[in-house]
CSV table of C-alpha atoms and ligand atoms in Angstrom, one decimal:
chain,number,residue,atom,x,y,z
A,26,UNK,CA,-4.4,84.7,74.2
A,27,UNK,CA,0.2,84.3,73.2
A,28,UNK,CA,0.7,87.9,71.9
A,29,UNK,CA,4.5,87.8,70.6
A,30,UNK,CA,6.3,90.4,71.4
A,31,UNK,CA,10.5,90.3,70.4
A,32,UNK,CA,10.1,89.7,66.5
A,33,UNK,CA,8.0,93.3,67.2
A,34,UNK,CA,10.6,95.1,68.2
A,35,UNK,CA,11.2,98.7,67.5
A,36,UNK,CA,13.8,100.0,69.1
A,37,UNK,CA,16.1,98.2,67.2
A,38,UNK,CA,17.1,97.8,63.7
A,39,UNK,CA,16.4,94.1,62.0
A,40,UNK,CA,19.0,91.9,62.8
A,41,UNK,CA,22.1,92.5,60.2
A,42,UNK,CA,19.5,95.3,58.9
A,43,UNK,CA,18.9,99.1,58.5
A,44,UNK,CA,15.3,98.2,58.5
A,45,UNK,CA,12.7,99.3,60.8
A,46,UNK,CA,9.1,97.1,61.4
A,47,UNK,CA,6.5,99.2,61.8
A,48,UNK,CA,4.8,99.8,65.1
A,49,UNK,CA,1.9,96.9,66.2
A,50,UNK,CA,0.2,97.9,68.7
A,51,UNK,CA,-0.7,95.3,70.9
A,52,UNK,CA,-4.3,95.1,69.5
A,53,UNK,CA,-3.3,95.3,66.1
A,54,UNK,CA,-1.1,91.6,65.9
A,55,UNK,CA,-4.3,89.2,64.7
A,56,UNK,CA,-5.0,89.6,61.0
A,57,UNK,CA,-8.9,88.9,62.1
A,58,UNK,CA,-8.4,92.4,63.2
A,59,UNK,CA,-8.8,94.9,60.2
A,60,UNK,CA,-6.3,96.9,59.3
A,61,UNK,CA,-6.5,98.9,55.9
A,62,UNK,CA,-3.2,101.0,55.6
A,63,UNK,CA,-0.7,98.1,57.1
A,64,UNK,CA,2.4,98.2,55.0
A,65,UNK,CA,4.8,96.5,56.4
A,66,UNK,CA,8.3,96.5,54.6
A,67,UNK,CA,9.6,93.9,52.4
A,68,UNK,CA,12.9,92.5,53.5
A,69,UNK,CA,14.9,89.1,53.1
A,70,UNK,CA,18.8,89.4,54.1
A,71,UNK,CA,20.3,88.5,50.5
A,72,UNK,CA,21.7,85.9,53.1
A,73,UNK,CA,19.0,83.8,52.7
A,74,UNK,CA,19.3,83.7,48.7
A,75,UNK,CA,20.6,80.9,47.0
A,76,UNK,CA,21.0,78.5,50.3
A,77,UNK,CA,20.5,75.0,50.3
A,78,UNK,CA,18.4,75.8,53.5
A,79,UNK,CA,16.4,78.4,51.7
A,80,UNK,CA,13.6,78.5,49.9
A,81,UNK,CA,13.8,80.0,46.6
A,82,UNK,CA,11.0,83.3,46.4
A,83,UNK,CA,7.7,83.2,46.5
A,84,UNK,CA,7.2,83.7,42.9
A,85,UNK,CA,9.4,81.9,41.3
A,86,UNK,CA,8.3,79.0,38.7
A,87,UNK,CA,10.2,76.5,40.1
A,88,UNK,CA,9.2,77.0,43.4
A,89,UNK,CA,6.5,74.4,43.8
A,90,UNK,CA,6.0,73.7,48.1
A,91,UNK,CA,3.5,71.4,49.7
A,92,UNK,CA,2.1,73.7,52.3
A,93,UNK,CA,0.8,72.8,55.4
A,94,UNK,CA,2.6,69.2,55.3
A,95,UNK,CA,5.9,66.7,55.1
A,96,UNK,CA,7.3,68.3,51.8
A,97,UNK,CA,10.1,65.6,50.8
A,98,UNK,CA,12.5,66.4,53.2
A,99,UNK,CA,11.3,69.8,54.8
A,100,UNK,CA,8.5,70.1,57.2
A,101,UNK,CA,6.6,72.8,56.2
A,102,UNK,CA,3.5,71.7,58.8
A,103,UNK,CA,2.9,73.8,62.0
A,104,UNK,CA,2.8,72.9,65.4
A,105,UNK,CA,-0.1,75.6,66.1
A,106,UNK,CA,-2.4,75.7,63.6
A,107,UNK,CA,-3.1,74.9,58.9
A,108,UNK,CA,-1.1,78.8,58.4
A,109,UNK,CA,-3.3,80.2,55.3
A,110,UNK,CA,-2.0,83.2,53.5
A,111,UNK,CA,-1.4,86.7,52.7
A,112,UNK,CA,-4.3,87.4,49.6
A,113,UNK,CA,-2.4,89.5,46.5
A,114,UNK,CA,2.0,88.1,47.2
A,115,UNK,CA,0.4,84.2,48.3
A,116,UNK,CA,3.1,84.1,51.4
A,117,UNK,CA,2.1,81.6,53.9
A,118,UNK,CA,0.7,84.4,57.5
A,119,UNK,CA,2.8,84.0,60.9
A,120,UNK,CA,0.7,82.8,62.8
A,121,UNK,CA,0.1,84.1,65.6
A,122,UNK,CA,-0.5,87.5,63.5
A,123,UNK,CA,1.4,90.6,62.3
A,124,UNK,CA,5.4,91.5,62.8
A,125,UNK,CA,6.0,94.7,61.2
A,126,UNK,CA,7.4,93.6,59.0
A,127,UNK,CA,7.1,91.1,55.7
A,128,UNK,CA,9.5,88.7,53.4
A,129,UNK,CA,12.3,86.3,55.5
A,130,UNK,CA,14.1,87.9,57.1
A,131,UNK,CA,17.0,86.3,57.8
A,132,UNK,CA,14.9,82.9,57.9
A,133,UNK,CA,15.1,80.3,54.7
A,134,UNK,CA,10.9,79.1,54.8
A,135,UNK,CA,8.5,80.9,53.6
A,136,UNK,CA,6.0,79.7,56.9
A,137,UNK,CA,7.6,77.4,59.5
A,138,UNK,CA,11.4,77.5,60.2
A,139,UNK,CA,11.8,74.4,62.8
A,140,UNK,CA,14.4,74.2,65.8
A,141,UNK,CA,15.6,71.8,68.2
A,142,UNK,CA,16.3,73.3,71.7
A,143,UNK,CA,17.9,70.6,73.8
A,144,UNK,CA,18.0,72.1,77.8
A,145,UNK,CA,20.7,69.8,79.8
A,146,UNK,CA,20.7,70.6,82.9
A,147,UNK,CA,21.5,69.5,86.6
A,148,UNK,CA,22.2,70.0,90.0
A,149,UNK,CA,24.6,72.1,90.7
A,150,UNK,CA,27.1,71.4,94.6
A,151,UNK,CA,24.7,73.5,96.1
A,152,UNK,CA,21.8,72.3,95.5
A,153,UNK,CA,20.1,74.1,92.3
A,154,UNK,CA,18.8,73.3,88.8
A,155,UNK,CA,20.8,74.8,86.2
A,156,UNK,CA,20.9,73.7,82.8
A,157,UNK,CA,24.0,74.7,80.1
A,158,UNK,CA,23.5,77.7,78.7
A,159,UNK,CA,25.4,79.6,75.0
A,160,UNK,CA,26.3,83.1,74.3
A,161,UNK,CA,24.3,84.2,70.6
A,162,UNK,CA,26.9,85.1,68.2
A,163,UNK,CA,24.6,87.0,66.4
A,164,UNK,CA,23.0,89.3,68.7
A,165,UNK,CA,25.0,88.1,72.0
A,166,UNK,CA,22.3,86.9,74.1
A,167,UNK,CA,22.8,83.6,76.7
A,168,UNK,CA,19.8,81.6,75.2
A,169,UNK,CA,20.1,77.3,74.9
A,170,UNK,CA,21.9,76.2,72.3
A,171,UNK,CA,19.5,75.7,69.9
A,172,UNK,CA,19.6,75.1,66.1
A,173,UNK,CA,17.4,74.5,62.9
A,174,UNK,CA,16.2,71.0,61.7
A,175,UNK,CA,18.7,70.3,58.6
A,176,UNK,CA,16.5,69.1,55.3
A,177,UNK,CA,15.8,65.1,56.4
A,178,UNK,CA,16.5,65.0,59.7
A,179,UNK,CA,15.4,63.6,63.0
A,180,UNK,CA,14.6,66.6,65.5
A,181,UNK,CA,16.6,63.5,68.3
A,182,UNK,CA,19.5,63.8,65.8
A,183,UNK,CA,19.4,67.9,65.6
A,184,UNK,CA,19.3,67.9,70.1
A,185,UNK,CA,22.6,66.0,70.1
A,186,UNK,CA,24.1,67.7,66.7
A,187,UNK,CA,23.5,71.4,67.6
A,188,UNK,CA,24.7,70.6,71.4
A,189,UNK,CA,27.6,68.6,70.3
A,190,UNK,CA,28.5,72.3,67.9
A,191,UNK,CA,27.5,74.3,70.7
A,192,UNK,CA,28.6,73.5,73.9
A,193,UNK,CA,30.9,71.0,72.8
A,194,UNK,CA,33.4,72.7,70.8
A,195,UNK,CA,31.6,69.7,67.9
A,196,UNK,CA,32.8,66.9,69.1
A,197,UNK,CA,29.6,63.8,69.5
A,198,UNK,CA,30.3,62.1,72.5
A,199,UNK,CA,28.9,59.3,72.1
A,200,UNK,CA,29.6,56.4,74.0
A,201,UNK,CA,29.9,58.0,78.0
A,202,UNK,CA,26.2,61.2,76.6
A,203,UNK,CA,24.5,58.0,76.1
A,204,UNK,CA,22.1,57.3,78.9
A,205,UNK,CA,21.5,61.3,79.0
A,206,UNK,CA,20.7,61.3,75.8
A,207,UNK,CA,18.3,58.1,76.2
A,208,UNK,CA,16.1,59.8,78.7
A,209,UNK,CA,15.5,62.9,76.9
A,210,UNK,CA,11.9,64.7,78.4
A,211,UNK,CA,9.9,66.7,76.1
A,212,UNK,CA,8.6,70.7,77.5
A,213,UNK,CA,7.0,72.1,74.7
A,214,UNK,CA,6.6,72.5,71.5
A,215,UNK,CA,4.9,75.3,69.1
A,216,UNK,CA,5.9,78.5,68.6
A,217,UNK,CA,9.4,80.8,69.1
A,218,UNK,CA,9.2,84.8,69.5
A,219,UNK,CA,11.7,85.0,67.8
A,220,UNK,CA,13.8,88.0,67.4
A,221,UNK,CA,14.4,86.6,63.0
A,222,UNK,CA,10.6,86.7,62.8
A,223,UNK,CA,7.9,87.8,60.4
A,224,UNK,CA,4.6,88.0,58.8
A,225,UNK,CA,5.4,85.0,56.2
A,226,UNK,CA,8.1,83.3,58.5
A,227,UNK,CA,8.9,82.1,61.9
A,228,UNK,CA,10.8,79.7,64.0
A,229,UNK,CA,8.8,76.7,65.9
A,230,UNK,CA,11.3,74.7,68.2
A,231,UNK,CA,10.7,70.9,69.8
A,232,UNK,CA,12.2,71.7,73.3
A,233,UNK,CA,13.5,68.1,75.2
A,234,UNK,CA,15.3,68.2,78.9
A,235,UNK,CA,17.7,66.1,79.0
A,236,UNK,CA,18.8,66.0,82.8
A,237,UNK,CA,22.2,64.8,84.4
A,238,UNK,CA,21.2,62.8,87.5
A,239,UNK,CA,24.6,60.2,86.7
A,240,UNK,CA,26.8,62.9,86.8
A,241,UNK,CA,27.8,61.9,82.7
A,242,UNK,CA,29.4,65.9,82.5
A,243,UNK,CA,31.4,66.1,85.0
A,244,UNK,CA,34.0,64.1,82.8
A,245,UNK,CA,33.3,65.7,79.2
A,246,UNK,CA,34.3,69.1,78.5
A,247,UNK,CA,31.6,71.8,77.5
A,248,UNK,CA,33.4,74.0,75.6
A,249,UNK,CA,31.3,77.1,73.1
A,250,UNK,CA,31.8,76.2,69.5
A,251,UNK,CA,29.8,77.1,66.1
A,252,UNK,CA,27.3,80.1,66.9
A,253,UNK,CA,27.8,79.3,70.2
A,254,UNK,CA,30.9,82.2,71.2
A,255,UNK,CA,30.8,81.5,75.4
A,256,UNK,CA,29.1,78.9,77.6
A,257,UNK,CA,28.1,78.9,81.5
A,258,UNK,CA,25.8,77.4,83.5
A,259,UNK,CA,23.1,79.1,84.4
A,260,UNK,CA,20.6,79.0,87.0
A,261,UNK,CA,17.2,78.6,87.3
A,262,UNK,CA,16.3,81.0,89.3
A,263,UNK,CA,18.5,83.8,88.2
A,264,UNK,CA,16.6,86.2,86.8
A,265,UNK,CA,19.0,86.6,84.0
A,266,UNK,CA,16.9,87.2,80.6
A,267,UNK,CA,17.3,84.4,77.4
A,268,UNK,CA,16.9,84.8,73.9
A,269,UNK,CA,13.5,84.4,71.6
A,270,UNK,CA,11.0,82.6,74.9
A,271,UNK,CA,13.3,80.6,76.5
A,272,UNK,CA,12.9,82.1,79.8
A,273,UNK,CA,9.5,80.2,79.2
A,274,UNK,CA,11.4,77.1,78.3
A,275,UNK,CA,13.2,77.5,80.9
A,276,UNK,CA,9.9,77.7,83.7
A,277,UNK,CA,8.9,74.7,81.7
A,278,UNK,CA,11.9,73.3,82.5
A,279,UNK,CA,11.1,74.4,86.9
A,280,UNK,CA,8.0,73.5,86.5
A,281,UNK,CA,8.8,69.6,85.8
A,282,UNK,CA,11.3,70.1,88.0
A,283,UNK,CA,9.9,70.5,91.0
A,284,UNK,CA,6.7,67.8,90.9
B,8,RP5,C1,15.5,80.3,67.9
B,8,RP5,O1,16.8,79.7,67.5
B,8,RP5,C2,14.7,78.0,68.4
B,8,RP5,O2,14.4,78.5,69.6
B,8,RP5,C3,16.8,77.7,68.7
B,8,RP5,O3,17.6,77.9,69.8
B,8,RP5,C4,17.5,78.8,67.4
B,8,RP5,C5,17.8,78.5,66.1
B,8,RP5,O4,17.8,79.3,65.7
B,8,RP5,P1,19.3,79.6,65.3
B,8,RP5,O5,20.9,78.7,66.6
B,8,RP5,O6,20.0,78.3,64.4
B,8,RP5,O7,19.6,80.5,64.9
B,8,RP5,O8,14.4,80.4,67.5
B,9,MG,MG1,23.4,75.9,65.7
B,10,MG,MG1,21.6,77.8,68.0
């Protein structure tokens, strides 16, 4: 079964901090494997506290989340399973298992943090399937231009908004890309092995492919914006490493275009 790796990396400190994860061996990832001495550092970045996009502390008296449910405008349902809770801290438990760090790290929500990833693709002039990639400002890795689903936002909106913010410099070009956005194909829905994941907060996403078979993007200026510092087309056959689980999503893209 699937075992996360990028959120167990002990080579580098947790992004934006000096905190190192505890090393979690492959065979001790699953919570069902007893590990009595497991005491990961507890860490939540200062930036997370008191934001519109973040939860209060777990023991805040005003915090009464509807776990495993649609909680007002916040989706606390996991695509993976009904998550359970740490018996002592009452924090939600990462459905894949231990990550070597507890708390929320850089993530706003306890439990699942929902994102959406738009894979915009085309066939290049020399006949290669390629997709729009951005370079993330936070850690410099190349990635699909995805982002978090805002409270109350529909995933179809997130896909278009994030692509506009990160790949079109915020210009929402409704008219010329109408055909593109109306022909999306879902490739994936589930857990992301994101380097920000912790024992109590993790990324989940919905990945959609928007394939430009009409050449609509020729009339559109693609430009990195917001949390993206550079942009380029990447061929699916290049072995280029990508952020989080994005290489897996590109494998799914390849498979869906080869049938
Ligand atoms: C990944 O982080 C998702 O697959 C998505 O691409 C991204 C969302 O986070 P931000 O880009 O908003 O940081 O886990
Ligand atoms: Mg974004
Ligand atoms: Mg993003």
